[in-house]
Short mmCIF file of C-alpha atoms in Angstrom, two decimals:
data_model
loop_
_atom_site.label_atom_id
_atom_site.label_comp_id
_atom_site.label_asym_id
_atom_site.label_seq_id
_atom_site.Cartn_x
_atom_site.Cartn_y
_atom_site.Cartn_z
CA UNK C 829 -3.50 -26.91 15.14
CA UNK C 830 -0.31 -25.09 14.36
CA UNK C 831 -0.37 -22.00 12.18
CA UNK C 832 1.86 -23.67 9.59
CA UNK C 833 -0.55 -26.56 9.28
CA UNK C 834 -3.57 -24.31 8.89
CA UNK C 835 -1.71 -22.33 6.20
CA UNK C 836 -1.18 -25.55 4.21
CA UNK C 837 -4.83 -26.56 4.73
CA UNK C 838 -6.02 -23.17 3.46
CA UNK C 839 -3.75 -23.51 0.43
CA UNK C 840 -5.25 -26.96 -0.29
CA UNK C 841 -8.74 -25.54 0.16
CA UNK C 842 -7.95 -22.71 -2.26
CA UNK C 843 -6.75 -25.19 -4.89
CA UNK C 844 -9.87 -27.34 -4.43
CA UNK C 845 -12.07 -24.24 -4.86
CA UNK C 846 -10.08 -23.34 -7.99
CA UNK C 847 -10.66 -26.85 -9.36
CA UNK C 848 -14.41 -26.54 -8.67
CA UNK C 849 -14.71 -23.18 -10.44
CA UNK C 850 -12.59 -24.39 -13.39
CA UNK C 851 -14.56 -27.66 -13.57
CA UNK C 852 -18.05 -26.16 -13.37
CA UNK C 853 -17.10 -23.56 -15.98
CA UNK C 854 -16.82 -26.44 -18.51
CA UNK C 855 -20.50 -27.29 -17.92
CA UNK C 856 -23.33 -25.16 -19.24
CA UNK C 857 -25.35 -24.33 -16.12
CA UNK C 858 -26.89 -21.08 -17.40
CA UNK C 859 -27.26 -18.42 -14.70
CA UNK C 860 -25.66 -20.74 -12.13
CA UNK C 861 -22.20 -20.44 -13.77
CA UNK C 862 -21.56 -16.79 -12.81
CA UNK C 863 -23.26 -17.38 -9.44
CA UNK C 864 -20.93 -20.29 -8.64
CA UNK C 865 -17.90 -18.30 -9.87
CA UNK C 866 -18.79 -15.34 -7.66
CA UNK C 867 -19.50 -17.52 -4.62
CA UNK C 868 -16.16 -19.33 -5.03
CA UNK C 869 -14.22 -16.07 -5.51
CA UNK C 870 -15.88 -14.79 -2.32
CA UNK C 871 -15.04 -17.97 -0.40
CA UNK C 872 -11.40 -17.88 -1.57
CA UNK C 873 -11.11 -14.21 -0.54
CA UNK C 874 -12.53 -14.94 2.91
CA UNK C 875 -10.05 -17.79 3.42
CA UNK C 876 -7.15 -15.51 2.42
CA UNK C 877 -8.46 -12.57 4.48
CA UNK C 878 -9.17 -14.50 7.67
CA UNK C 879 -6.27 -16.98 7.74
CA UNK C 880 -3.47 -15.41 5.68
CA UNK C 881 -4.22 -11.75 6.48
CA UNK C 882 -5.23 -12.48 10.09
CA UNK C 883 -8.42 -10.51 9.90
CA UNK C 884 -10.56 -10.70 13.06
CA UNK C 885 -7.56 -11.80 15.11
CA UNK C 886 -4.87 -9.19 15.44
CA UNK C 887 -6.19 -5.72 15.62
CA UNK C 888 -9.44 -3.79 15.53
CA UNK C 889 -7.70 -1.25 13.29
CA UNK C 890 -7.27 -3.84 10.51
CA UNK C 891 -10.91 -4.89 10.86
CA UNK C 892 -11.96 -1.25 10.57
CA UNK C 893 -9.89 -0.72 7.41
CA UNK C 894 -11.33 -3.89 5.85
CA UNK C 895 -14.82 -2.80 6.89
CA UNK C 896 -14.24 0.59 5.26
CA UNK C 897 -13.33 -1.17 1.97
CA UNK C 898 -16.62 -3.11 2.05
CA UNK C 899 -18.62 -0.01 2.98
CA UNK C 900 -17.22 2.26 0.22
CA UNK C 901 -17.39 -0.45 -2.44
CA UNK C 902 -20.99 -1.21 -1.40
CA UNK C 903 -21.94 2.48 -1.80
CA UNK C 904 -20.27 2.67 -5.24
CA UNK C 905 -21.77 -0.61 -6.52
CA UNK C 906 -25.26 0.11 -5.12
CA UNK C 907 -25.51 3.58 -6.63
CA UNK C 908 -24.15 2.56 -10.04
CA UNK C 909 -26.24 -0.63 -10.00
CA UNK C 910 -29.38 1.33 -9.11
CA UNK C 911 -28.76 3.45 -12.21
CA UNK C 912 -27.78 0.85 -14.82
CA UNK C 913 -30.04 -2.02 -13.74
CA UNK C 914 -33.21 0.10 -13.69
CA UNK C 915 -32.88 1.90 -17.05
CA UNK B 770 15.11 1.60 28.95
CA UNK B 771 12.35 0.59 26.54
CA UNK B 772 13.34 -1.64 23.57
CA UNK B 773 14.46 0.28 20.51
CA UNK B 774 12.06 1.30 17.79
CA UNK B 775 13.12 2.21 14.28
CA UNK B 776 11.28 5.53 14.38
CA UNK B 777 11.29 7.88 17.38
CA UNK B 778 7.55 8.40 16.80
CA UNK B 779 6.67 5.19 18.64
CA UNK B 780 6.94 4.36 22.31
CA UNK B 781 7.28 0.62 21.83
CA UNK B 782 8.03 -1.91 19.06
CA UNK B 783 4.48 -3.28 19.45
CA UNK B 784 2.98 0.14 18.66
CA UNK B 785 5.32 0.49 15.69
CA UNK B 786 4.24 -2.91 14.34
CA UNK B 787 0.58 -2.00 14.80
CA UNK B 788 1.05 1.32 12.97
CA UNK B 789 2.84 -0.43 10.09
CA UNK B 790 0.04 -2.94 9.71
CA UNK B 791 -2.64 -0.25 9.82
CA UNK B 792 -0.73 1.85 7.27
CA UNK B 793 -0.64 -1.13 4.91
CA UNK B 794 -4.36 -1.74 5.42
CA UNK B 795 -5.18 1.89 4.56
CA UNK B 796 -3.05 1.56 1.42
CA UNK B 797 -4.85 -1.70 0.55
CA UNK B 798 -8.19 0.08 1.00
CA UNK B 799 -7.23 2.71 -1.59
CA UNK B 800 -6.01 -0.05 -3.94
CA UNK B 801 -9.26 -1.98 -3.48
CA UNK B 802 -11.24 1.10 -4.53
CA UNK B 803 -9.02 1.51 -7.61
CA UNK B 804 -9.57 -2.10 -8.75
CA UNK B 805 -13.20 -1.97 -7.58
CA UNK B 806 -13.94 1.01 -9.83
CA UNK B 807 -12.41 -0.61 -12.94
CA UNK B 808 -14.21 -3.90 -12.23
CA UNK B 809 -17.47 -1.96 -11.86
CA UNK B 810 -16.93 -0.34 -15.28
CA UNK B 811 -16.21 -3.84 -16.65
CA UNK B 812 -19.46 -5.21 -15.16
CA UNK B 813 -21.55 -2.36 -16.61
CA UNK B 814 -19.99 -2.96 -20.05
CA UNK B 815 -20.57 -6.72 -19.73
CA UNK B 816 -24.22 -6.00 -18.89
CA UNK B 817 -24.52 -4.11 -22.18
CA UNK B 818 -22.46 -6.46 -24.37
CA UNK B 819 -23.25 -9.85 -22.79
CA UNK B 820 -22.75 -11.98 -25.93
CA UNK B 821 -19.62 -10.09 -27.05
CA UNK B 822 -17.97 -10.50 -23.62
CA UNK B 823 -18.77 -14.24 -23.58
CA UNK B 824 -17.30 -14.64 -27.09
CA UNK B 825 -14.22 -12.57 -26.18
CA UNK B 826 -13.61 -14.61 -23.03
CA UNK B 827 -13.54 -17.83 -25.09
CA UNK B 828 -10.54 -16.43 -27.01
CA UNK B 829 -8.44 -16.39 -23.80
CA UNK B 830 -6.41 -19.41 -22.74
CA UNK B 831 -8.49 -21.19 -20.10
CA UNK B 832 -5.61 -23.49 -19.11
CA UNK B 833 -2.91 -20.83 -18.82
CA UNK B 834 -5.30 -18.68 -16.75
CA UNK B 835 -6.15 -21.61 -14.47
CA UNK B 836 -2.51 -22.68 -14.00
CA UNK B 837 -1.55 -19.07 -13.27
CA UNK B 838 -4.23 -18.87 -10.57
CA UNK B 839 -2.73 -21.95 -8.92
CA UNK B 840 0.78 -20.43 -9.15
CA UNK B 841 -0.38 -17.21 -7.48
CA UNK B 842 -2.29 -19.04 -4.73
CA UNK B 843 0.89 -21.04 -4.02
CA UNK B 844 2.92 -17.81 -3.80
CA UNK B 845 0.46 -16.62 -1.17
CA UNK B 846 1.21 -19.79 0.80
CA UNK B 847 4.98 -19.16 0.73
CA UNK B 848 4.46 -15.53 1.78
CA UNK B 849 2.12 -16.64 4.58
CA UNK B 850 4.70 -19.20 5.75
CA UNK B 851 7.37 -16.47 5.75
CA UNK B 852 5.13 -14.22 7.87
CA UNK B 853 4.40 -17.08 10.29
CA UNK B 854 8.10 -17.90 10.46
CA UNK B 855 9.19 -14.35 11.19
CA UNK B 856 6.53 -13.97 13.90
CA UNK B 857 7.62 -17.17 15.61
CA UNK B 858 11.26 -16.13 15.35
CA UNK B 859 12.16 -19.13 13.17
CA UNK B 860 15.52 -19.33 11.46
CA UNK B 861 16.06 -16.14 9.43
CA UNK B 862 17.61 -18.15 6.59
CA UNK B 863 14.42 -20.18 6.17
CA UNK B 864 12.21 -17.08 6.15
CA UNK B 865 14.46 -15.41 3.60
CA UNK B 866 14.28 -18.51 1.38
CA UNK B 867 10.48 -18.45 1.58
CA UNK B 868 10.50 -14.79 0.51
CA UNK B 869 12.77 -15.61 -2.43
CA UNK B 870 10.50 -18.55 -3.36
CA UNK B 871 7.57 -16.11 -3.46
CA UNK B 872 9.48 -13.82 -5.82
CA UNK B 873 10.24 -16.85 -8.02
CA UNK B 874 6.56 -17.85 -8.10
CA UNK B 875 5.68 -14.26 -8.98
CA UNK B 876 8.19 -14.45 -11.84
CA UNK B 877 6.59 -17.72 -13.00
CA UNK B 878 3.20 -15.99 -13.01
CA UNK B 879 4.61 -13.13 -15.09
CA UNK B 880 6.26 -15.57 -17.53
CA UNK B 881 2.93 -17.36 -18.10
CA UNK B 882 1.08 -14.04 -18.33
CA UNK B 883 3.45 -12.70 -20.98
CA UNK B 884 3.20 -15.98 -22.91
CA UNK B 885 -0.54 -15.30 -23.04
CA UNK B 886 0.01 -11.67 -24.07
CA UNK B 887 2.34 -12.78 -26.85
CA UNK B 888 -0.18 -15.30 -28.13
CA UNK B 889 -2.96 -12.69 -28.08
CA UNK B 890 -0.71 -10.19 -29.82
CA UNK B 891 0.21 -12.66 -32.59
CA UNK B 892 -3.50 -13.44 -33.10
CA UNK B 893 -4.31 -9.73 -33.46
CA UNK B 894 -6.42 -9.50 -30.30
CA UNK B 895 -4.83 -6.34 -28.87
CA UNK B 896 -7.03 -3.28 -29.57
CA UNK B 897 -4.45 -0.93 -28.05
CA UNK B 898 -1.64 1.38 -29.18
CA UNK B 899 -2.91 1.30 -32.79
CA UNK B 900 -1.98 -2.38 -33.13
CA UNK B 901 -3.79 -4.36 -35.86
CA UNK B 902 -7.01 -5.75 -34.35
CA UNK B 903 -8.07 -8.81 -36.34
CA UNK B 904 -10.74 -10.18 -34.00
CA UNK B 905 -13.48 -11.90 -36.02
CA UNK B 906 -16.10 -12.47 -33.31
CA UNK B 907 -19.83 -11.71 -33.54
CA UNK B 908 -19.60 -8.11 -32.28
CA UNK B 909 -16.33 -6.32 -33.12
CA UNK B 910 -17.18 -3.24 -31.05
CA UNK B 911 -18.17 -5.17 -27.90
CA UNK B 912 -15.29 -7.60 -28.46
CA UNK B 913 -12.77 -4.74 -28.60
CA UNK B 914 -14.24 -3.42 -25.35
CA UNK B 915 -13.77 -6.83 -23.70
CA UNK B 916 -10.11 -6.95 -24.75
CA UNK B 917 -9.64 -3.34 -23.60
CA UNK B 918 -10.82 -4.38 -20.13
CA UNK B 919 -8.81 -7.60 -20.24
CA UNK B 920 -5.55 -5.74 -20.90
CA UNK B 921 -6.39 -2.90 -18.52
CA UNK B 922 -7.27 -5.19 -15.59
CA UNK B 923 -4.51 -7.78 -16.10
CA UNK B 924 -1.99 -5.00 -16.90
CA UNK B 925 -2.87 -3.15 -13.69
CA UNK B 926 -2.51 -6.44 -11.83
CA UNK B 927 0.88 -7.14 -13.46
CA UNK B 928 2.11 -3.70 -12.33
CA UNK B 929 1.02 -4.44 -8.74
CA UNK B 930 2.55 -7.90 -8.82
CA UNK B 931 5.85 -6.53 -10.15
CA UNK B 932 5.91 -3.86 -7.42
CA UNK B 933 5.33 -6.60 -4.84
CA UNK B 934 8.16 -8.71 -6.26
CA UNK B 935 10.55 -5.74 -6.15
CA UNK B 936 9.53 -4.99 -2.54
CA UNK B 937 9.89 -8.62 -1.41
CA UNK B 938 13.17 -8.97 -3.31
CA UNK B 939 14.42 -5.77 -1.64
CA UNK B 940 13.49 -7.03 1.82
CA UNK B 941 15.31 -10.31 1.11
CA UNK B 942 18.35 -8.47 -0.30
CA UNK B 943 18.69 -6.23 2.78
CA UNK B 944 17.85 -9.15 5.12
CA UNK B 945 21.22 -9.54 6.83
CA UNK B 946 21.47 -5.80 7.46
CA UNK B 947 17.99 -5.50 8.98
CA UNK B 948 17.42 -5.98 12.73
CA UNK B 949 14.97 -8.70 13.77
CA UNK B 950 12.13 -6.30 14.65
CA UNK B 951 12.50 -4.60 11.25
CA UNK B 952 12.44 -7.95 9.46
CA UNK B 953 9.25 -8.85 11.22
CA UNK B 954 7.50 -5.55 10.43
CA UNK B 955 8.55 -5.57 6.79
CA UNK B 956 7.65 -9.21 6.21
CA UNK B 957 4.20 -8.96 7.81
CA UNK B 958 3.42 -5.71 5.95
CA UNK B 959 4.49 -6.98 2.51
CA UNK B 960 2.62 -10.25 3.18
CA UNK B 961 -0.62 -8.26 3.56
CA UNK B 962 0.03 -6.51 0.24
CA UNK B 963 0.86 -9.75 -1.56
CA UNK B 964 -2.30 -11.48 -0.31
CA UNK B 965 -4.32 -8.50 -1.51
CA UNK B 966 -2.81 -8.77 -5.02
CA UNK B 967 -3.73 -12.47 -4.86
CA UNK B 968 -7.35 -11.64 -3.96
CA UNK B 969 -7.56 -9.24 -6.92
CA UNK B 970 -6.56 -12.11 -9.23
CA UNK B 971 -9.06 -14.45 -7.51
CA UNK B 972 -11.78 -12.13 -8.86
CA UNK B 973 -10.15 -11.37 -12.23
CA UNK B 974 -9.86 -15.08 -13.09
CA UNK B 975 -13.62 -15.83 -13.25
CA UNK B 976 -14.48 -12.33 -14.54
CA UNK B 977 -12.15 -12.59 -17.54
CA UNK B 978 -11.56 -16.29 -18.23
CA UNK B 979 -14.84 -17.94 -17.23
CA UNK B 980 -17.57 -15.80 -18.88
CA UNK B 981 -20.25 -18.37 -19.79
CA UNK B 982 -17.76 -20.96 -20.85
#
């Protein structure tokens, strides 16, 4: 599959995911609404990161920088969450 | 003699390209922590004012937000196609057109965003700069906090998007005077930045527009 074709397929996939999150947000699914929204935002980001930003393909340096983002955000969110969610 | 690099710091164009990409990734990491911190503050506030944030979110334009998400995702496609084109050594005119199309899509996003801002301003939903705040939701205090975060997060995103448009526009403007290796490095680096700004919006859209709709 050519790179151009996969770029168009990812774009279509992103629009389908957008339609799913917009569509499900019109239904009242209780706790599932934010869970679906978060899962779809995560899936969209992975598509963009892996295909458009070439993560896991080009260089170990880029993977390390992306890994550092996840690590530092995880530390910040875990520590703040541990405080606010257990008060 | 080895092929020319733009900076004397690098032994080969491949090393220079690698350094450029890594530099952009480090910059993106610092940007991700900036947005991550504000989003974390938003989440903590939403945890405290759940009903007020849901009511505030309903005041935003669901359709304009959704259309704008599609516009931005499409701009990521044109930037990605430009990066693919420049890597494959496709016609420079085509790549330049794709870059200009991305700037145009960015401008469309801004036009829609400012239409929303104008509507929110005329309805008195801007609790900033001492403007009249006429929100009549269930919890005025929590509602004001929601709109504070809405304008802070989308405003920060608008600033980043505008910077990206200026950078892409600049690359396109200097296109004919830039050697091929320079075009490639600039296009791939700015593409990374643009995709990152897109990812930020991918999270802002459900966080701001889809709170318990």
